[in-house]
Amino acid sequence: MSPRSASVNEELRRRSRERLLQAAVEMVSERGYEATTLGDIADRAGSARGLVSYYFPGKRQLVQSAVHRLMHRTLEEALEREPRTTDGQERMARAIDAILGLARARPVLMRQHMAGLLQAEGFVQCPEQKRLAELLGETVAGQGSADAADYPMLRALLMGAVYAALVPGVPMPVPTLRAELFKRYRLDWEMGVPPDTEVPEGTRDTDLSRFFATGRLAAEPGADPAAETDGSAGRS
């Protein structure tokens, strides 16, 4: 049997990580954070349980990375959907609606995410969080802002709106929160995705597969397809 190339090993590891991210989003959405174990996530991903610790220090880091992946891919999709636009105001409206849409579509997941951020460790520094920060920073810059404080302000406002929408017992209506954010950024109500407007393959679509590259990789000649979930292959 011929050994796999380094590039194939790297792709297999990437896809294994992607499956864990998708499984974490699905399981926490269904059961909540406390009722979901790392074993549950590994089983849903079809991975060996020991692989979780290969990619992530623990459950909180895995779940936060998974939610940041969902957030940045949802945001990317909203910003790039047709008709595409470079208008800074429209892109800001789309960004606000994308994040608020997640609070409405996946309340259990987003509530757990907010609770995790309030822990002492705060944000987990991972590629998913970095990409989300880049997209929000680009959105602010698209409005012509050169103030370094504008990105963290947008992030804080969005986090506050999501929190307000998900407070148990006293949630604020998403349209009300949207109206406040649109007023702050001087956006017309018709921009973005107004409440009760359906967008094909938008934030309300429950199919997450498009956000995670989890398909099996065609094996090279002589490679062992069954080894795809072996995270030890090709370690340096």
PDB file of C-alpha atoms in Angstrom:
ATOM      1  CA  MET A   1       0.000   0.000   0.000  1.00  0.00           C
ATOM      2  CA  SER A   2       1.439   3.334  -1.029  1.00  0.00           C
ATOM      3  CA  PRO A   3       1.706   5.970   1.692  1.00  0.00           C
ATOM      4  CA  ARG A   4      -0.542   8.978   1.417  1.00  0.00           C
ATOM      5  CA  SER A   5       1.005  12.233   0.329  1.00  0.00           C
ATOM      6  CA  ALA A   6       1.425  15.090   2.786  1.00  0.00           C
ATOM      7  CA  SER A   7      -1.249  17.115   0.960  1.00  0.00           C
ATOM      8  CA  VAL A   8      -3.785  14.298   1.248  1.00  0.00           C
ATOM      9  CA  ASN A   9      -3.017  13.828   4.931  1.00  0.00           C
ATOM     10  CA  GLU A  10      -3.516  17.555   5.505  1.00  0.00           C
ATOM     11  CA  GLU A  11      -6.847  17.504   3.673  1.00  0.00           C
ATOM     12  CA  LEU A  12      -8.030  14.494   5.665  1.00  0.00           C
ATOM     13  CA  ARG A  13      -7.171  16.238   8.929  1.00  0.00           C
ATOM     14  CA  ARG A  14      -8.976  19.365   7.793  1.00  0.00           C
ATOM     15  CA  ARG A  15     -12.117  17.436   6.936  1.00  0.00           C
ATOM     16  CA  SER A  16     -12.007  15.543  10.197  1.00  0.00           C
ATOM     17  CA  ARG A  17     -11.906  18.866  12.055  1.00  0.00           C
ATOM     18  CA  GLU A  18     -14.770  20.173   9.918  1.00  0.00           C
ATOM     19  CA  ARG A  19     -16.944  17.183  10.831  1.00  0.00           C
ATOM     20  CA  LEU A  20     -16.357  17.857  14.513  1.00  0.00           C
ATOM     21  CA  LEU A  21     -17.310  21.523  14.087  1.00  0.00           C
ATOM     22  CA  GLN A  22     -20.538  20.649  12.295  1.00  0.00           C
ATOM     23  CA  ALA A  23     -21.405  17.948  14.812  1.00  0.00           C
ATOM     24  CA  ALA A  24     -20.847  20.393  17.694  1.00  0.00           C
ATOM     25  CA  VAL A  25     -23.272  22.905  16.169  1.00  0.00           C
ATOM     26  CA  GLU A  26     -25.884  20.224  15.600  1.00  0.00           C
ATOM     27  CA  MET A  27     -25.614  18.564  18.997  1.00  0.00           C
ATOM     28  CA  VAL A  28     -25.606  21.729  21.085  1.00  0.00           C
ATOM     29  CA  SER A  29     -28.531  23.086  19.046  1.00  0.00           C
ATOM     30  CA  GLU A  30     -30.487  19.925  19.795  1.00  0.00           C
ATOM     31  CA  ARG A  31     -29.506  19.171  23.393  1.00  0.00           C
ATOM     32  CA  GLY A  32     -27.855  22.233  24.862  1.00  0.00           C
ATOM     33  CA  TYR A  33     -24.272  22.592  26.014  1.00  0.00           C
ATOM     34  CA  GLU A  34     -24.384  20.776  29.350  1.00  0.00           C
ATOM     35  CA  ALA A  35     -26.222  17.745  27.955  1.00  0.00           C
ATOM     36  CA  THR A  36     -23.760  17.340  25.082  1.00  0.00           C
ATOM     37  CA  THR A  37     -20.543  15.458  25.729  1.00  0.00           C
ATOM     38  CA  LEU A  38     -17.397  15.327  23.649  1.00  0.00           C
ATOM     39  CA  GLY A  39     -18.212  11.671  23.059  1.00  0.00           C
ATOM     40  CA  ASP A  40     -21.608  12.645  21.642  1.00  0.00           C
ATOM     41  CA  ILE A  41     -19.949  15.085  19.260  1.00  0.00           C
ATOM     42  CA  ALA A  42     -17.346  12.553  18.156  1.00  0.00           C
ATOM     43  CA  ASP A  43     -20.034   9.934  17.567  1.00  0.00           C
ATOM     44  CA  ARG A  44     -22.130  12.340  15.483  1.00  0.00           C
ATOM     45  CA  ALA A  45     -19.023  13.256  13.465  1.00  0.00           C
ATOM     46  CA  GLY A  46     -18.143   9.605  12.919  1.00  0.00           C
ATOM     47  CA  SER A  47     -14.721  10.208  14.468  1.00  0.00           C
ATOM     48  CA  ALA A  48     -12.694   8.415  17.096  1.00  0.00           C
ATOM     49  CA  ARG A  49     -13.267  10.100  20.452  1.00  0.00           C
ATOM     50  CA  GLY A  50      -9.579  10.699  20.962  1.00  0.00           C
ATOM     51  CA  LEU A  51      -9.489  12.911  17.882  1.00  0.00           C
ATOM     52  CA  VAL A  52     -11.375  15.692  19.633  1.00  0.00           C
ATOM     53  CA  SER A  53      -8.426  16.465  21.881  1.00  0.00           C
ATOM     54  CA  TYR A  54      -6.132  16.323  18.858  1.00  0.00           C
ATOM     55  CA  TYR A  55      -7.858  19.395  17.401  1.00  0.00           C
ATOM     56  CA  PHE A  56      -9.346  21.169  20.442  1.00  0.00           C
ATOM     57  CA  PRO A  57      -8.235  21.632  24.079  1.00  0.00           C
ATOM     58  CA  GLY A  58     -11.760  20.963  25.375  1.00  0.00           C
ATOM     59  CA  LYS A  59     -15.501  21.186  24.798  1.00  0.00           C
ATOM     60  CA  ARG A  60     -15.819  24.922  25.296  1.00  0.00           C
ATOM     61  CA  GLN A  61     -13.102  25.637  22.741  1.00  0.00           C
ATOM     62  CA  LEU A  62     -14.674  23.236  20.254  1.00  0.00           C
ATOM     63  CA  VAL A  63     -18.155  24.686  20.637  1.00  0.00           C
ATOM     64  CA  GLN A  64     -16.982  28.294  20.449  1.00  0.00           C
ATOM     65  CA  SER A  65     -14.982  27.572  17.290  1.00  0.00           C
ATOM     66  CA  ALA A  66     -18.010  25.796  15.830  1.00  0.00           C
ATOM     67  CA  VAL A  67     -20.312  28.735  16.528  1.00  0.00           C
ATOM     68  CA  HIS A  68     -17.800  31.204  15.130  1.00  0.00           C
ATOM     69  CA  ARG A  69     -17.634  29.069  11.989  1.00  0.00           C
ATOM     70  CA  LEU A  70     -21.414  29.158  11.663  1.00  0.00           C
ATOM     71  CA  MET A  71     -21.413  32.908  12.256  1.00  0.00           C
ATOM     72  CA  HIS A  72     -18.698  33.823   9.785  1.00  0.00           C
ATOM     73  CA  ARG A  73     -20.044  31.553   7.048  1.00  0.00           C
ATOM     74  CA  THR A  74     -23.577  32.882   7.588  1.00  0.00           C
ATOM     75  CA  LEU A  75     -22.188  36.407   7.403  1.00  0.00           C
ATOM     76  CA  GLU A  76     -20.189  35.634   4.260  1.00  0.00           C
ATOM     77  CA  GLU A  77     -23.262  34.184   2.613  1.00  0.00           C
ATOM     78  CA  ALA A  78     -25.350  37.227   3.486  1.00  0.00           C
ATOM     79  CA  LEU A  79     -22.747  39.695   2.231  1.00  0.00           C
ATOM     80  CA  GLU A  80     -22.160  37.879  -1.058  1.00  0.00           C
ATOM     81  CA  ARG A  81     -25.677  36.831  -1.991  1.00  0.00           C
ATOM     82  CA  GLU A  82     -27.254  38.112  -5.183  1.00  0.00           C
ATOM     83  CA  PRO A  83     -27.636  40.843  -6.090  1.00  0.00           C
ATOM     84  CA  ARG A  84     -24.067  41.471  -4.976  1.00  0.00           C
ATOM     85  CA  THR A  85     -23.292  44.965  -3.832  1.00  0.00           C
ATOM     86  CA  THR A  86     -20.409  47.103  -2.671  1.00  0.00           C
ATOM     87  CA  ASP A  87     -22.727  49.622  -1.022  1.00  0.00           C
ATOM     88  CA  GLY A  88     -21.534  50.014   2.553  1.00  0.00           C
ATOM     89  CA  GLN A  89     -24.976  50.710   3.983  1.00  0.00           C
ATOM     90  CA  GLU A  90     -26.559  47.654   2.396  1.00  0.00           C
ATOM     91  CA  ARG A  91     -23.702  45.430   3.534  1.00  0.00           C
ATOM     92  CA  MET A  92     -24.020  46.701   7.095  1.00  0.00           C
ATOM     93  CA  ALA A  93     -27.749  45.939   6.999  1.00  0.00           C
ATOM     94  CA  ARG A  94     -27.051  42.439   5.736  1.00  0.00           C
ATOM     95  CA  ALA A  95     -24.488  41.861   8.472  1.00  0.00           C
ATOM     96  CA  ILE A  96     -26.877  42.940  11.228  1.00  0.00           C
ATOM     97  CA  ASP A  97     -29.663  40.774   9.835  1.00  0.00           C
ATOM     98  CA  ALA A  98     -27.370  37.757   9.475  1.00  0.00           C
ATOM     99  CA  ILE A  99     -26.337  37.801  13.138  1.00  0.00           C
ATOM    100  CA  LEU A 100     -29.815  38.570  14.462  1.00  0.00           C
ATOM    101  CA  GLY A 101     -31.142  35.827  12.197  1.00  0.00           C
ATOM    102  CA  LEU A 102     -28.934  33.301  13.963  1.00  0.00           C
ATOM    103  CA  ALA A 103     -30.327  34.352  17.334  1.00  0.00           C
ATOM    104  CA  ARG A 104     -33.817  33.672  16.021  1.00  0.00           C
ATOM    105  CA  ALA A 105     -33.009  30.471  14.111  1.00  0.00           C
ATOM    106  CA  ARG A 106     -30.700  28.827  16.675  1.00  0.00           C
ATOM    107  CA  PRO A 107     -31.583  30.245  20.098  1.00  0.00           C
ATOM    108  CA  VAL A 108     -30.213  27.339  22.167  1.00  0.00           C
ATOM    109  CA  LEU A 109     -26.863  27.390  20.399  1.00  0.00           C
ATOM    110  CA  MET A 110     -26.467  31.165  20.508  1.00  0.00           C
ATOM    111  CA  ARG A 111     -27.544  31.380  24.155  1.00  0.00           C
ATOM    112  CA  GLN A 112     -24.888  28.839  25.086  1.00  0.00           C
ATOM    113  CA  HIS A 113     -22.340  30.733  23.019  1.00  0.00           C
ATOM    114  CA  MET A 114     -23.053  33.977  24.829  1.00  0.00           C
ATOM    115  CA  ALA A 115     -22.785  32.228  28.185  1.00  0.00           C
ATOM    116  CA  GLY A 116     -19.399  30.816  27.181  1.00  0.00           C
ATOM    117  CA  LEU A 117     -18.079  34.235  26.206  1.00  0.00           C
ATOM    118  CA  LEU A 118     -18.859  35.548  29.691  1.00  0.00           C
ATOM    119  CA  GLN A 119     -16.467  33.066  31.238  1.00  0.00           C
ATOM    120  CA  ALA A 120     -13.018  34.231  32.287  1.00  0.00           C
ATOM    121  CA  GLU A 121     -11.311  33.021  29.124  1.00  0.00           C
ATOM    122  CA  GLY A 122     -13.515  35.120  26.819  1.00  0.00           C
ATOM    123  CA  PHE A 123     -12.943  34.650  23.099  1.00  0.00           C
ATOM    124  CA  VAL A 124     -11.141  31.548  21.945  1.00  0.00           C
ATOM    125  CA  GLN A 125      -8.513  32.629  19.455  1.00  0.00           C
ATOM    126  CA  CYS A 126      -9.081  30.333  16.484  1.00  0.00           C
ATOM    127  CA  PRO A 127      -9.251  30.651  12.676  1.00  0.00           C
ATOM    128  CA  GLU A 128     -13.058  30.875  12.822  1.00  0.00           C
ATOM    129  CA  GLN A 129     -13.060  33.781  15.280  1.00  0.00           C
ATOM    130  CA  LYS A 130     -10.356  35.538  13.275  1.00  0.00           C
ATOM    131  CA  ARG A 131     -12.373  35.286  10.050  1.00  0.00           C
ATOM    132  CA  LEU A 132     -15.508  36.594  11.765  1.00  0.00           C
ATOM    133  CA  ALA A 133     -13.525  39.575  13.072  1.00  0.00           C
ATOM    134  CA  GLU A 134     -12.151  40.258   9.582  1.00  0.00           C
ATOM    135  CA  LEU A 135     -15.616  40.257   8.025  1.00  0.00           C
ATOM    136  CA  LEU A 136     -17.074  42.593  10.636  1.00  0.00           C
ATOM    137  CA  GLY A 137     -14.055  44.875  10.337  1.00  0.00           C
ATOM    138  CA  GLU A 138     -14.466  44.983   6.555  1.00  0.00           C
ATOM    139  CA  THR A 139     -18.156  45.758   6.989  1.00  0.00           C
ATOM    140  CA  VAL A 140     -17.366  48.755   9.193  1.00  0.00           C
ATOM    141  CA  ALA A 141     -14.651  49.919   6.784  1.00  0.00           C
ATOM    142  CA  GLY A 142     -17.123  49.633   3.920  1.00  0.00           C
ATOM    143  CA  GLN A 143     -19.104  52.448   5.489  1.00  0.00           C
ATOM    144  CA  GLY A 144     -16.057  54.670   5.231  1.00  0.00           C
ATOM    145  CA  SER A 145     -14.987  54.401   8.856  1.00  0.00           C
ATOM    146  CA  ALA A 146     -11.319  54.773   9.697  1.00  0.00           C
ATOM    147  CA  ASP A 147     -11.869  54.742  13.473  1.00  0.00           C
ATOM    148  CA  ALA A 148     -10.292  51.682  15.079  1.00  0.00           C
ATOM    149  CA  ALA A 149     -12.980  51.729  17.754  1.00  0.00           C
ATOM    150  CA  ASP A 150     -15.822  51.194  15.279  1.00  0.00           C
ATOM    151  CA  TYR A 151     -15.246  47.459  14.819  1.00  0.00           C
ATOM    152  CA  PRO A 152     -15.282  46.572  18.544  1.00  0.00           C
ATOM    153  CA  MET A 153     -18.317  48.817  18.919  1.00  0.00           C
ATOM    154  CA  LEU A 154     -20.195  46.925  16.188  1.00  0.00           C
ATOM    155  CA  ARG A 155     -19.178  43.630  17.767  1.00  0.00           C
ATOM    156  CA  ALA A 156     -20.379  44.791  21.182  1.00  0.00           C
ATOM    157  CA  LEU A 157     -23.681  46.038  19.799  1.00  0.00           C
ATOM    158  CA  LEU A 158     -24.343  42.786  17.964  1.00  0.00           C
ATOM    159  CA  MET A 159     -23.445  40.728  21.021  1.00  0.00           C
ATOM    160  CA  GLY A 160     -25.710  42.893  23.138  1.00  0.00           C
ATOM    161  CA  ALA A 161     -28.584  42.527  20.686  1.00  0.00           C
ATOM    162  CA  VAL A 162     -28.188  38.744  20.563  1.00  0.00           C
ATOM    163  CA  TYR A 163     -28.081  38.608  24.356  1.00  0.00           C
ATOM    164  CA  ALA A 164     -31.196  40.778  24.635  1.00  0.00           C
ATOM    165  CA  ALA A 165     -33.041  38.575  22.149  1.00  0.00           C
ATOM    166  CA  LEU A 166     -32.235  35.436  24.147  1.00  0.00           C
ATOM    167  CA  VAL A 167     -32.612  36.451  27.807  1.00  0.00           C
ATOM    168  CA  PRO A 168     -34.799  33.724  29.342  1.00  0.00           C
ATOM    169  CA  GLY A 169     -38.202  35.005  30.370  1.00  0.00           C
ATOM    170  CA  VAL A 170     -37.768  38.575  29.100  1.00  0.00           C
ATOM    171  CA  PRO A 171     -36.444  38.413  25.536  1.00  0.00           C
ATOM    172  CA  MET A 172     -36.687  41.544  23.421  1.00  0.00           C
ATOM    173  CA  PRO A 173     -38.315  41.201  19.972  1.00  0.00           C
ATOM    174  CA  VAL A 174     -35.767  40.933  17.172  1.00  0.00           C
ATOM    175  CA  PRO A 175     -37.543  43.606  15.064  1.00  0.00           C
ATOM    176  CA  THR A 176     -37.175  46.067  17.961  1.00  0.00           C
ATOM    177  CA  LEU A 177     -33.474  45.319  18.316  1.00  0.00           C
ATOM    178  CA  ARG A 178     -33.050  45.575  14.556  1.00  0.00           C
ATOM    179  CA  ALA A 179     -34.740  48.962  14.531  1.00  0.00           C
ATOM    180  CA  GLU A 180     -32.326  50.291  17.164  1.00  0.00           C
ATOM    181  CA  LEU A 181     -29.270  49.057  15.289  1.00  0.00           C
ATOM    182  CA  PHE A 182     -30.574  50.386  11.974  1.00  0.00           C
ATOM    183  CA  LYS A 183     -31.202  53.760  13.599  1.00  0.00           C
ATOM    184  CA  ARG A 184     -27.675  53.897  14.963  1.00  0.00           C
ATOM    185  CA  TYR A 185     -26.134  53.122  11.577  1.00  0.00           C
ATOM    186  CA  ARG A 186     -28.646  55.244   9.624  1.00  0.00           C
ATOM    187  CA  LEU A 187     -29.956  52.327   7.605  1.00  0.00           C
ATOM    188  CA  ASP A 188     -33.279  52.220   5.791  1.00  0.00           C
ATOM    189  CA  TRP A 189     -35.682  49.577   7.103  1.00  0.00           C
ATOM    190  CA  GLU A 190     -36.013  48.025   3.623  1.00  0.00           C
ATOM    191  CA  MET A 191     -32.287  47.226   3.447  1.00  0.00           C
ATOM    192  CA  GLY A 192     -30.901  43.809   4.281  1.00  0.00           C
ATOM    193  CA  VAL A 193     -33.553  41.232   5.113  1.00  0.00           C
ATOM    194  CA  PRO A 194     -36.532  42.894   6.818  1.00  0.00           C
ATOM    195  CA  PRO A 195     -38.406  40.684   9.316  1.00  0.00           C
ATOM    196  CA  ASP A 196     -40.603  37.982   7.746  1.00  0.00           C
ATOM    197  CA  THR A 197     -38.722  38.210   4.445  1.00  0.00           C
ATOM    198  CA  GLU A 198     -37.484  34.842   3.204  1.00  0.00           C
ATOM    199  CA  VAL A 199     -34.149  34.631   1.389  1.00  0.00           C
ATOM    200  CA  PRO A 200     -33.296  31.386  -0.424  1.00  0.00           C
ATOM    201  CA  GLU A 201     -30.388  29.647   1.314  1.00  0.00           C
ATOM    202  CA  GLY A 202     -30.231  32.468   3.831  1.00  0.00           C
ATOM    203  CA  THR A 203     -29.785  32.425   7.579  1.00  0.00           C
ATOM    204  CA  ARG A 204     -33.055  30.547   8.141  1.00  0.00           C
ATOM    205  CA  ASP A 205     -32.059  27.541   6.071  1.00  0.00           C
ATOM    206  CA  THR A 206     -31.544  24.616   8.434  1.00  0.00           C
ATOM    207  CA  ASP A 207     -29.084  22.752   6.167  1.00  0.00           C
ATOM    208  CA  LEU A 208     -25.608  23.389   7.553  1.00  0.00           C
ATOM    209  CA  SER A 209     -23.640  21.160   5.200  1.00  0.00           C
ATOM    210  CA  ARG A 210     -22.730  24.034   2.885  1.00  0.00           C
ATOM    211  CA  PHE A 211     -20.847  25.686   5.763  1.00  0.00           C
ATOM    212  CA  PHE A 212     -18.605  22.699   6.508  1.00  0.00           C
ATOM    213  CA  ALA A 213     -16.323  20.836   4.085  1.00  0.00           C
ATOM    214  CA  THR A 214     -17.131  17.369   5.417  1.00  0.00           C
ATOM    215  CA  GLY A 215     -17.298  15.229   2.277  1.00  0.00           C
ATOM    216  CA  ARG A 216     -15.019  12.264   1.906  1.00  0.00           C
ATOM    217  CA  LEU A 217     -11.835  12.751  -0.052  1.00  0.00           C
ATOM    218  CA  ALA A 218     -11.215  10.545  -3.060  1.00  0.00           C
ATOM    219  CA  ALA A 219      -8.347   8.275  -2.095  1.00  0.00           C
ATOM    220  CA  GLU A 220      -5.069   8.319  -3.928  1.00  0.00           C
ATOM    221  CA  PRO A 221      -3.995   5.055  -5.611  1.00  0.00           C
ATOM    222  CA  GLY A 222      -2.994   2.649  -2.873  1.00  0.00           C
ATOM    223  CA  ALA A 223      -4.362   4.792  -0.073  1.00  0.00           C
ATOM    224  CA  ASP A 224      -6.611   3.367   2.623  1.00  0.00           C
ATOM    225  CA  PRO A 225      -9.975   5.223   2.644  1.00  0.00           C
ATOM    226  CA  ALA A 226     -10.743   3.826   6.091  1.00  0.00           C
ATOM    227  CA  ALA A 227      -7.816   5.804   7.481  1.00  0.00           C
ATOM    228  CA  GLU A 228      -9.531   9.116   6.759  1.00  0.00           C
ATOM    229  CA  THR A 229     -10.622   9.532  10.372  1.00  0.00           C
ATOM    230  CA  ASP A 230      -7.199   8.641  11.735  1.00  0.00           C
ATOM    231  CA  GLY A 231      -5.960  11.993  12.993  1.00  0.00           C
ATOM    232  CA  SER A 232      -2.541  10.557  13.749  1.00  0.00           C
ATOM    233  CA  ALA A 233      -1.727  10.055  10.074  1.00  0.00           C
ATOM    234  CA  GLY A 234       0.947  12.367   8.841  1.00  0.00           C
ATOM    235  CA  ARG A 235       1.585  14.131  12.163  1.00  0.00           C
ATOM    236  CA  SER A 236       4.812  16.011  12.266  1.00  0.00           C
TER     237      SER A 236
END
